[in-house]
Short mmCIF file of C-alpha atoms and ligand atoms in Angstrom, two decimals:
data_model
loop_
_atom_site.label_atom_id
_atom_site.label_comp_id
_atom_site.label_asym_id
_atom_site.label_seq_id
_atom_site.Cartn_x
_atom_site.Cartn_y
_atom_site.Cartn_z
CA MET U 209 57.74 243.88 130.23
CA THR U 210 56.93 240.50 131.67
CA GLU U 211 56.40 240.58 135.41
CA VAL U 212 56.49 237.11 136.99
CA LEU U 213 54.85 236.71 140.38
CA VAL U 214 54.72 233.60 142.54
CA VAL U 215 51.72 233.49 144.84
CA ALA U 216 50.48 230.99 147.42
CA GLY U 217 48.07 229.31 145.02
CA PRO U 218 45.09 229.70 142.71
CA ALA U 219 42.93 231.59 145.22
CA ALA U 220 45.66 234.18 145.84
CA ALA U 221 46.20 234.59 142.10
CA GLY U 222 42.46 235.06 141.64
CA GLU U 223 42.34 237.74 144.33
CA TYR U 224 45.33 239.50 142.82
CA VAL U 225 43.91 239.72 139.31
CA ALA U 226 40.37 240.43 140.51
CA ASP U 227 41.64 243.40 142.49
CA ILE U 228 43.20 244.92 139.38
CA LEU U 229 40.13 244.19 137.25
CA ALA U 230 37.74 245.59 139.86
CA ARG U 231 39.66 248.85 139.87
CA ALA U 232 39.82 248.89 136.07
CA ILE U 233 36.04 248.52 135.84
CA GLN U 234 35.49 251.25 138.42
CA THR U 235 37.73 253.54 136.38
CA ASP U 236 36.27 252.54 133.00
CA PRO U 237 32.77 251.03 133.14
CA GLU U 238 33.16 249.97 129.48
CA THR U 239 36.16 247.78 130.24
CA VAL U 240 36.61 244.93 127.75
CA LEU U 241 37.73 241.64 129.28
CA GLY U 242 39.38 238.79 127.39
CA LEU U 243 37.97 235.60 128.86
CA ALA U 244 39.61 232.19 129.11
CA THR U 245 37.94 228.88 129.89
CA GLY U 246 39.57 225.94 131.68
CA SER U 247 40.09 225.47 135.39
CA THR U 248 42.89 228.03 135.74
CA PRO U 249 40.88 231.30 135.51
CA LEU U 250 38.00 230.19 137.73
CA PRO U 251 39.47 231.76 140.91
CA ILE U 252 39.59 235.12 139.10
CA TYR U 253 35.91 234.96 138.20
CA ALA U 254 34.99 233.87 141.74
CA ALA U 255 37.02 236.64 143.37
CA LEU U 256 35.79 239.31 140.94
CA ALA U 257 32.17 238.22 141.46
CA GLU U 258 32.69 238.62 145.19
CA ARG U 259 34.07 242.14 144.68
CA VAL U 260 31.19 243.03 142.36
CA ARG U 261 28.71 241.86 145.01
CA THR U 262 30.29 243.35 148.10
CA GLU U 263 31.34 246.66 146.54
CA GLY U 264 28.32 247.07 144.29
CA ILE U 265 30.50 247.51 141.21
CA ASP U 266 28.42 248.33 138.12
CA VAL U 267 29.33 245.78 135.42
CA SER U 268 26.40 246.51 133.12
CA SER U 269 28.65 248.10 130.46
CA VAL U 270 31.53 245.62 130.71
CA SER U 271 32.15 243.51 127.60
CA GLY U 272 33.81 240.13 127.29
CA PHE U 273 35.40 238.18 124.46
CA ALA U 274 36.14 234.49 124.88
CA LEU U 275 39.30 233.07 123.38
CA ASP U 276 37.86 230.07 121.65
CA GLU U 277 35.14 227.51 120.97
CA TYR U 278 34.94 223.96 119.71
CA VAL U 279 33.86 223.50 116.11
CA GLY U 280 30.66 221.59 115.53
CA ILE U 281 29.48 221.56 119.14
CA ASP U 282 25.93 222.60 119.97
CA PRO U 283 26.19 225.95 121.85
CA ALA U 284 23.76 224.45 124.37
CA HIS U 285 26.09 221.47 125.03
CA GLU U 286 27.44 221.57 128.58
CA GLN U 287 31.03 221.64 127.33
CA SER U 288 30.56 224.23 124.60
CA TYR U 289 32.43 227.37 125.55
CA HIS U 290 29.25 229.34 124.89
CA HIS U 291 27.72 227.40 127.75
CA VAL U 292 30.85 227.42 129.95
CA ILE U 293 31.41 231.18 129.58
CA ASP U 294 27.74 231.86 130.25
CA ALA U 295 27.73 229.74 133.41
CA GLU U 296 31.17 230.62 134.77
CA VAL U 297 31.49 234.25 133.75
CA THR U 298 28.34 235.96 132.47
CA GLN U 299 26.08 234.67 135.21
CA THR U 300 28.69 234.61 137.95
CA LEU U 301 29.63 238.25 137.39
CA GLY U 302 26.16 239.40 136.32
CA LEU U 303 27.36 240.68 132.94
CA ASN U 304 24.98 241.71 130.18
CA PRO U 305 24.82 238.57 127.96
CA GLU U 306 24.58 240.77 124.87
CA ARG U 307 28.04 242.11 125.66
CA VAL U 308 29.67 238.71 126.08
CA HIS U 309 30.99 237.18 122.87
CA VAL U 310 32.21 233.69 122.01
CA PRO U 311 33.44 232.79 118.53
CA SER U 312 30.98 230.73 116.54
CA GLY U 313 31.90 227.10 116.03
CA ASN U 314 29.09 226.60 113.54
CA PRO U 315 30.71 224.60 110.69
CA ASP U 316 28.46 226.31 108.12
CA THR U 317 29.82 229.80 108.78
CA LEU U 318 33.41 229.04 109.76
CA GLU U 319 34.92 230.75 106.77
CA SER U 320 33.62 234.16 107.80
CA ALA U 321 33.49 233.59 111.57
CA GLY U 322 37.13 234.49 112.20
CA ALA U 323 36.98 237.85 110.44
CA ALA U 324 33.61 238.58 112.05
CA TYR U 325 35.08 237.98 115.50
CA GLU U 326 38.11 240.18 114.82
CA GLU U 327 35.74 242.92 113.70
CA ALA U 328 33.58 242.55 116.83
CA ILE U 329 36.66 242.94 119.04
CA ARG U 330 37.75 245.98 117.06
CA ALA U 331 34.29 247.54 117.24
CA ALA U 332 34.30 247.15 121.04
CA GLY U 333 37.56 249.11 121.20
CA GLY U 334 39.86 246.09 121.64
CA VAL U 335 40.40 243.83 124.62
CA GLY U 336 41.77 245.75 127.59
CA TRP U 337 42.66 242.91 129.92
CA GLN U 338 43.26 239.41 128.61
CA ILE U 339 43.15 236.41 130.95
CA LEU U 340 45.16 233.40 129.74
CA GLY U 341 45.89 229.87 130.86
CA ILE U 342 48.65 227.85 129.25
CA GLY U 343 48.55 224.29 127.97
CA ALA U 344 51.18 221.76 129.02
CA ASN U 345 52.32 221.97 125.39
CA GLY U 346 52.61 225.76 125.52
CA HIS U 347 49.35 226.59 123.80
CA ILE U 348 47.36 229.74 124.52
CA GLY U 349 43.72 229.70 123.57
CA PHE U 350 43.64 226.80 121.14
CA ASN U 351 46.79 228.02 119.40
CA GLU U 352 48.64 224.74 119.37
CA PRO U 353 52.40 224.40 118.66
CA GLY U 354 53.04 225.61 115.12
CA SER U 355 50.62 228.54 115.36
CA PRO U 356 52.08 231.65 113.71
CA ILE U 357 52.82 234.52 116.08
CA ASP U 358 50.79 236.87 113.85
CA SER U 359 47.80 234.51 113.49
CA LEU U 360 44.28 235.86 113.84
CA THR U 361 40.96 234.20 114.74
CA ARG U 362 40.62 231.05 112.66
CA GLN U 363 39.77 227.37 112.61
CA VAL U 364 42.50 225.08 113.97
CA PRO U 365 42.91 221.33 114.52
CA LEU U 366 43.31 220.22 118.13
CA THR U 367 46.34 218.12 119.07
CA GLU U 368 45.87 214.69 120.60
CA GLN U 369 47.35 215.99 123.86
CA THR U 370 44.78 218.76 124.12
CA ARG U 371 41.96 216.35 123.23
CA GLN U 372 43.19 213.98 125.95
CA ASP U 373 43.58 216.84 128.46
CA ASN U 374 39.96 217.83 127.79
CA ALA U 375 38.53 214.30 127.54
CA ARG U 376 37.73 214.39 131.26
CA PHE U 377 34.92 216.81 130.47
CA PHE U 378 33.31 214.50 127.89
CA ASP U 379 31.85 210.99 128.05
CA SER U 380 34.75 209.62 126.02
CA ILE U 381 37.73 210.84 123.99
CA ASP U 382 35.71 210.15 120.83
CA ASP U 383 33.28 212.88 121.85
CA VAL U 384 36.00 215.55 122.09
CA PRO U 385 35.82 217.75 118.97
CA ARG U 386 38.78 217.61 116.58
CA HIS U 387 38.74 221.28 115.62
CA ALA U 388 38.22 224.61 117.30
CA ILE U 389 37.96 228.26 116.38
CA THR U 390 40.39 230.38 118.37
CA GLN U 391 41.64 233.92 118.63
CA GLY U 392 45.08 233.90 117.06
CA VAL U 393 48.34 234.59 118.86
CA GLY U 394 48.37 237.92 117.05
CA THR U 395 44.84 238.68 118.25
CA ILE U 396 45.89 238.00 121.84
CA LEU U 397 48.95 240.23 121.51
CA ARG U 398 46.67 243.18 120.64
CA ALA U 399 45.12 243.21 124.13
CA GLY U 400 46.18 246.00 126.45
CA HIS U 401 47.45 243.81 129.29
CA LEU U 402 47.95 240.05 129.51
CA PHE U 403 47.52 237.97 132.66
CA LEU U 404 48.91 234.47 132.18
CA LEU U 405 48.20 232.08 135.05
CA ALA U 406 49.54 228.57 135.63
CA PHE U 407 49.37 226.22 138.59
CA GLY U 408 50.99 222.84 139.14
CA GLU U 409 54.18 221.09 138.20
CA HIS U 410 52.74 219.80 134.90
CA LYS U 411 52.82 223.41 133.65
CA ALA U 412 56.39 224.17 134.81
CA ASP U 413 58.14 223.22 131.58
CA ALA U 414 55.72 225.16 129.36
CA VAL U 415 55.99 228.19 131.67
CA ALA U 416 59.80 228.15 131.59
CA ARG U 417 59.83 227.87 127.81
CA ALA U 418 57.24 230.64 127.46
CA ILE U 419 59.27 233.00 129.61
CA ASN U 420 62.85 232.05 128.72
CA GLY U 421 62.73 230.13 125.49
CA PRO U 422 63.03 231.68 122.08
CA VAL U 423 59.85 233.29 120.78
CA SER U 424 58.66 230.54 118.51
CA PRO U 425 55.44 229.17 117.07
CA GLU U 426 56.45 225.87 118.70
CA ILE U 427 55.62 227.42 122.09
CA PRO U 428 52.78 229.83 121.24
CA ALA U 429 52.82 231.24 124.79
CA SER U 430 56.39 232.46 124.17
CA ALA U 431 54.76 235.27 122.18
CA ILE U 432 54.02 237.01 125.49
CA GLN U 433 57.67 238.10 125.42
CA GLN U 434 56.71 240.46 122.59
CA HIS U 435 53.97 242.14 124.62
CA PRO U 436 54.80 245.25 126.67
CA ASN U 437 52.40 244.58 129.58
CA VAL U 438 52.33 241.04 130.92
CA THR U 439 51.77 239.69 134.41
CA VAL U 440 52.46 235.98 134.88
CA LEU U 441 51.02 234.53 138.10
CA LEU U 442 52.27 231.12 139.22
CA ASP U 443 52.24 228.84 142.20
CA ALA U 444 55.61 227.50 143.37
CA ALA U 445 55.19 224.26 141.42
CA ALA U 446 54.51 226.01 138.12
CA ALA U 447 57.52 228.25 138.78
CA SER U 448 59.85 225.32 139.48
CA GLY U 449 61.51 225.58 136.04
CA LEU U 450 62.54 229.21 136.66
CA ASP U 451 65.46 230.65 138.63
CA ALA U 452 64.36 232.34 141.84
CA ALA U 453 65.91 235.56 140.52
CA GLU U 454 63.36 235.60 137.71
CA TYR U 455 60.27 236.07 139.85
CA THR U 456 58.91 237.99 142.81
CA VAL U 457 57.20 236.14 145.62
CA VAL U 458 53.98 237.95 146.54
CA THR U 459 52.33 237.29 149.87
CA GLY U 460 49.82 240.09 150.13
CA THR U 461 47.32 241.92 147.97
CA PRO U 462 48.38 243.96 144.94
CA ALA U 463 48.30 247.30 146.74
CA GLY U 464 49.89 249.90 144.57
CA VAL U 465 49.77 247.88 141.35
P1 PGA F 786 43.49 224.51 132.32
O1 PGA F 786 43.79 224.69 130.77
O2 PGA F 786 43.19 225.85 132.85
O3 PGA F 786 42.28 223.61 132.40
O4 PGA F 786 44.73 223.90 132.92
C1 PGA F 786 44.61 225.73 130.37
C2 PGA F 786 44.83 225.66 128.88
O5 PGA F 786 44.90 224.54 128.35
O6 PGA F 786 44.93 226.71 128.25
#
């Protein structure tokens, strides 16, 4: 079932998801988190870090699997997702770095990297809680339009739109990698619970098509309709392409969720 919630904004969405994740980790110290990069999930990491600190939650056995990485980028590069996940998640939450995984974008080992990543997820018991953003073109992870619904971790080309969206993080558009390695749509669908977050009017069309459109590789995020446990958290602008009857406005904390 897809539950669609409209909250006041990114901070409220972060609190909402962090509350659920904090309780999940307290119940199962070996919780496996699916980690997204981008600006959208940052409020979750900030709110969860605060909970970890104030409530003394033990995260030493928590694992994390990032969705994706650029191909051919030095893992030490500021914009590599190895670096971003380390700075924004591993260090912020105080996770054990050995338990936090990012697919390898090393061009020399790409052929086996996808299968190796799938196997690492499987060996950890699968992702329990997957955090997702959505691209303005409907991508999830770096699964661009055209990505098969049953795709697994693999190398993919990046669209010009995604390269332009991400150019702000690089010196110039020419520095933005042209390929990435990403968990597939099928990989994402194997997670126990999906949280998809979107904020801002520029996401409204992609959100509406993900929730109401046909399930199609053209809108990879539409695959969430095939998952039994999905929570979509939006601000009012990102929900502007939906009918009010399709979502619940949430003003408080997720007590009872
Ligand atoms: P954003 O990216 O969080 O930076 O908006 C989301 C995405 O492209 O998946």
